[in-house]
Amino acid sequence: QVQLVESGGGSVQAGGSLRLSCAASGYAYDTYHMAWFRQAPGKEREGVASIYTGNGKVNYADSVKDRFTISQDVAKNTLYLQMNSLKPEDTGMYYCARATRQYQYTWDMSVPNFEYSGQGTQVTVSS
């Protein structure tokens, strides 16, 4: 079965960096679009970055562009999110997610377009 396990969250001060990892298993990793989502308390889950695993094409939400970098190690079936210049508003639970449709780009980072997600890893940024 599909499993997505996130790690790497923590508490940092504003301006700091964190690198999140997501280990994927149970399916053909490089045939699905993948994304990172986050959810702050009392807010809806939002997509922050995505990558088409087949060719490495990426996109970002405007709020994280030029600060976050999504990447992958296909050989290890692992997705990453490098987060730099963190701000207090980046605080939240971060989830990796797999798109519903195989062999297709999923640039619309709406939650219904991503069928599977992990348990999440907490990121807290203090001012």
PDB file of C-alpha atoms in Angstrom:
ATOM      1  CA  GLN A   1       0.000   0.000   0.000  1.00  0.00           C
ATOM      2  CA  VAL A   2       1.016   3.601  -0.496  1.00  0.00           C
ATOM      3  CA  GLN A   3       3.077   4.988   2.381  1.00  0.00           C
ATOM      4  CA  LEU A   4       4.460   8.489   2.748  1.00  0.00           C
ATOM      5  CA  VAL A   5       6.568   9.245   5.803  1.00  0.00           C
ATOM      6  CA  GLU A   6       7.727  12.791   6.487  1.00  0.00           C
ATOM      7  CA  SER A   7      10.623  13.823   8.699  1.00  0.00           C
ATOM      8  CA  GLY A   8      12.858  16.803   9.378  1.00  0.00           C
ATOM      9  CA  GLY A   9      10.519  19.258  11.017  1.00  0.00           C
ATOM     10  CA  GLY A  10      11.466  21.235  14.082  1.00  0.00           C
ATOM     11  CA  SER A  11      11.607  24.646  15.726  1.00  0.00           C
ATOM     12  CA  VAL A  12      13.749  27.414  14.312  1.00  0.00           C
ATOM     13  CA  GLN A  13      14.034  31.162  14.584  1.00  0.00           C
ATOM     14  CA  ALA A  14      12.964  33.435  11.785  1.00  0.00           C
ATOM     15  CA  GLY A  15      15.561  33.489   9.047  1.00  0.00           C
ATOM     16  CA  GLY A  16      16.602  29.914   9.729  1.00  0.00           C
ATOM     17  CA  SER A  17      16.434  26.835   7.530  1.00  0.00           C
ATOM     18  CA  LEU A  18      15.021  23.326   7.644  1.00  0.00           C
ATOM     19  CA  ARG A  19      15.074  20.405   5.235  1.00  0.00           C
ATOM     20  CA  LEU A  20      12.084  18.106   5.141  1.00  0.00           C
ATOM     21  CA  SER A  21      12.168  14.588   3.738  1.00  0.00           C
ATOM     22  CA  CYS A  22       9.395  12.288   2.571  1.00  0.00           C
ATOM     23  CA  ALA A  23      10.058   8.587   2.069  1.00  0.00           C
ATOM     24  CA  ALA A  24       7.590   7.061  -0.394  1.00  0.00           C
ATOM     25  CA  SER A  25       6.837   3.373  -0.814  1.00  0.00           C
ATOM     26  CA  GLY A  26       4.221   0.989  -2.139  1.00  0.00           C
ATOM     27  CA  TYR A  27       3.945   2.344  -5.666  1.00  0.00           C
ATOM     28  CA  ALA A  28       6.001   3.394  -8.706  1.00  0.00           C
ATOM     29  CA  TYR A  29       7.437   6.635  -7.337  1.00  0.00           C
ATOM     30  CA  ASP A  30       8.523   8.242 -10.601  1.00  0.00           C
ATOM     31  CA  THR A  31       5.113   8.016 -12.264  1.00  0.00           C
ATOM     32  CA  TYR A  32       3.155  10.409 -10.046  1.00  0.00           C
ATOM     33  CA  HIS A  33       3.246  14.117  -9.377  1.00  0.00           C
ATOM     34  CA  MET A  34       4.216  14.874  -5.770  1.00  0.00           C
ATOM     35  CA  ALA A  35       3.655  17.932  -3.612  1.00  0.00           C
ATOM     36  CA  TRP A  36       4.296  19.471  -0.229  1.00  0.00           C
ATOM     37  CA  PHE A  37       1.332  20.929   1.610  1.00  0.00           C
ATOM     38  CA  ARG A  38       1.133  22.799   4.892  1.00  0.00           C
ATOM     39  CA  GLN A  39      -1.615  23.533   7.343  1.00  0.00           C
ATOM     40  CA  ALA A  40      -1.533  26.161  10.049  1.00  0.00           C
ATOM     41  CA  PRO A  41      -3.887  25.961  13.040  1.00  0.00           C
ATOM     42  CA  GLY A  42      -7.351  27.130  12.045  1.00  0.00           C
ATOM     43  CA  LYS A  43      -6.446  27.385   8.375  1.00  0.00           C
ATOM     44  CA  GLU A  44      -7.009  25.238   5.324  1.00  0.00           C
ATOM     45  CA  ARG A  45      -4.316  23.004   3.947  1.00  0.00           C
ATOM     46  CA  GLU A  46      -2.417  24.711   1.138  1.00  0.00           C
ATOM     47  CA  GLY A  47       0.009  23.471  -1.461  1.00  0.00           C
ATOM     48  CA  VAL A  48       3.439  25.092  -1.350  1.00  0.00           C
ATOM     49  CA  ALA A  49       5.509  23.198  -3.921  1.00  0.00           C
ATOM     50  CA  SER A  50       5.172  20.337  -6.340  1.00  0.00           C
ATOM     51  CA  ILE A  51       7.287  18.265  -8.692  1.00  0.00           C
ATOM     52  CA  TYR A  52       6.557  15.904 -11.523  1.00  0.00           C
ATOM     53  CA  THR A  53       8.767  13.004 -10.537  1.00  0.00           C
ATOM     54  CA  GLY A  54       9.158  11.736 -14.092  1.00  0.00           C
ATOM     55  CA  ASN A  55      11.123  14.754 -15.301  1.00  0.00           C
ATOM     56  CA  GLY A  56      11.747  16.990 -12.273  1.00  0.00           C
ATOM     57  CA  LYS A  57       9.641  19.941 -13.387  1.00  0.00           C
ATOM     58  CA  VAL A  58       8.580  22.014 -10.395  1.00  0.00           C
ATOM     59  CA  ASN A  59       6.263  24.788  -9.328  1.00  0.00           C
ATOM     60  CA  TYR A  60       5.826  26.861  -6.191  1.00  0.00           C
ATOM     61  CA  ALA A  61       3.224  28.893  -4.396  1.00  0.00           C
ATOM     62  CA  ASP A  62       4.002  32.601  -4.549  1.00  0.00           C
ATOM     63  CA  SER A  63       4.363  32.716  -0.761  1.00  0.00           C
ATOM     64  CA  VAL A  64       7.420  30.433  -0.806  1.00  0.00           C
ATOM     65  CA  LYS A  65       8.961  31.169  -4.190  1.00  0.00           C
ATOM     66  CA  ASP A  66      12.698  31.942  -3.975  1.00  0.00           C
ATOM     67  CA  ARG A  67      12.822  30.610  -0.384  1.00  0.00           C
ATOM     68  CA  PHE A  68      11.787  26.954  -0.692  1.00  0.00           C
ATOM     69  CA  THR A  69      13.201  24.320  -3.040  1.00  0.00           C
ATOM     70  CA  ILE A  70      11.525  21.021  -3.806  1.00  0.00           C
ATOM     71  CA  SER A  71      13.758  18.190  -4.984  1.00  0.00           C
ATOM     72  CA  GLN A  72      13.927  14.423  -5.103  1.00  0.00           C
ATOM     73  CA  ASP A  73      16.156  11.385  -5.139  1.00  0.00           C
ATOM     74  CA  VAL A  74      14.386   8.997  -7.465  1.00  0.00           C
ATOM     75  CA  ALA A  75      16.746   6.136  -6.613  1.00  0.00           C
ATOM     76  CA  LYS A  76      15.712   6.459  -2.974  1.00  0.00           C
ATOM     77  CA  ASN A  77      12.024   7.230  -3.648  1.00  0.00           C
ATOM     78  CA  THR A  78      12.478  10.303  -1.492  1.00  0.00           C
ATOM     79  CA  LEU A  79      11.107  13.809  -1.794  1.00  0.00           C
ATOM     80  CA  TYR A  80      12.688  16.845  -0.136  1.00  0.00           C
ATOM     81  CA  LEU A  81      11.749  20.391   0.745  1.00  0.00           C
ATOM     82  CA  GLN A  82      14.577  22.778   1.534  1.00  0.00           C
ATOM     83  CA  MET A  83      13.180  25.764   3.395  1.00  0.00           C
ATOM     84  CA  ASN A  84      15.332  28.874   3.776  1.00  0.00           C
ATOM     85  CA  SER A  85      14.652  32.335   5.155  1.00  0.00           C
ATOM     86  CA  LEU A  86      11.833  30.931   7.232  1.00  0.00           C
ATOM     87  CA  LYS A  87       9.169  33.281   8.549  1.00  0.00           C
ATOM     88  CA  PRO A  88       6.726  32.883  11.454  1.00  0.00           C
ATOM     89  CA  GLU A  89       3.926  32.563   8.910  1.00  0.00           C
ATOM     90  CA  ASP A  90       5.577  29.384   7.607  1.00  0.00           C
ATOM     91  CA  THR A  91       4.623  27.666  10.855  1.00  0.00           C
ATOM     92  CA  GLY A  92       2.391  24.637  10.424  1.00  0.00           C
ATOM     93  CA  MET A  93       2.190  20.932   9.831  1.00  0.00           C
ATOM     94  CA  TYR A  94       3.868  19.971   6.576  1.00  0.00           C
ATOM     95  CA  TYR A  95       2.674  17.012   4.542  1.00  0.00           C
ATOM     96  CA  CYS A  96       3.947  15.344   1.436  1.00  0.00           C
ATOM     97  CA  ALA A  97       1.286  14.083  -0.928  1.00  0.00           C
ATOM     98  CA  ARG A  98       0.955  11.973  -4.037  1.00  0.00           C
ATOM     99  CA  ALA A  99      -1.272  12.973  -6.912  1.00  0.00           C
ATOM    100  CA  THR A 100      -4.293  10.918  -7.769  1.00  0.00           C
ATOM    101  CA  ARG A 101      -3.564  10.583 -11.481  1.00  0.00           C
ATOM    102  CA  GLN A 102      -0.626   8.592 -12.771  1.00  0.00           C
ATOM    103  CA  TYR A 103       1.574   9.796 -15.631  1.00  0.00           C
ATOM    104  CA  GLN A 104       0.024  13.275 -15.582  1.00  0.00           C
ATOM    105  CA  TYR A 105       1.104  16.708 -14.467  1.00  0.00           C
ATOM    106  CA  THR A 106      -0.904  17.974 -11.501  1.00  0.00           C
ATOM    107  CA  TRP A 107       0.020  21.643 -11.304  1.00  0.00           C
ATOM    108  CA  ASP A 108      -3.218  22.566  -9.499  1.00  0.00           C
ATOM    109  CA  MET A 109      -2.247  21.995  -5.872  1.00  0.00           C
ATOM    110  CA  SER A 110      -5.764  21.472  -4.670  1.00  0.00           C
ATOM    111  CA  VAL A 111      -6.158  18.903  -1.919  1.00  0.00           C
ATOM    112  CA  PRO A 112      -8.620  16.726  -3.904  1.00  0.00           C
ATOM    113  CA  ASN A 113      -6.002  16.298  -6.649  1.00  0.00           C
ATOM    114  CA  PHE A 114      -3.655  14.546  -4.234  1.00  0.00           C
ATOM    115  CA  GLU A 115      -5.092  11.282  -3.041  1.00  0.00           C
ATOM    116  CA  TYR A 116      -2.468  10.221  -0.504  1.00  0.00           C
ATOM    117  CA  SER A 117      -0.580  12.134   2.147  1.00  0.00           C
ATOM    118  CA  GLY A 118       1.586  11.297   5.113  1.00  0.00           C
ATOM    119  CA  GLN A 119       1.107  12.012   8.805  1.00  0.00           C
ATOM    120  CA  GLY A 120       2.997  15.276   8.586  1.00  0.00           C
ATOM    121  CA  THR A 121       5.935  16.895  10.335  1.00  0.00           C
ATOM    122  CA  GLN A 122       5.627  20.042  12.450  1.00  0.00           C
ATOM    123  CA  VAL A 123       7.508  23.206  11.548  1.00  0.00           C
ATOM    124  CA  THR A 124       7.533  26.059  14.057  1.00  0.00           C
ATOM    125  CA  VAL A 125       9.196  29.373  13.275  1.00  0.00           C
ATOM    126  CA  SER A 126       9.574  31.880  16.075  1.00  0.00           C
ATOM    127  CA  SER A 127      10.146  35.592  15.630  1.00  0.00           C
TER     128      SER A 127
END
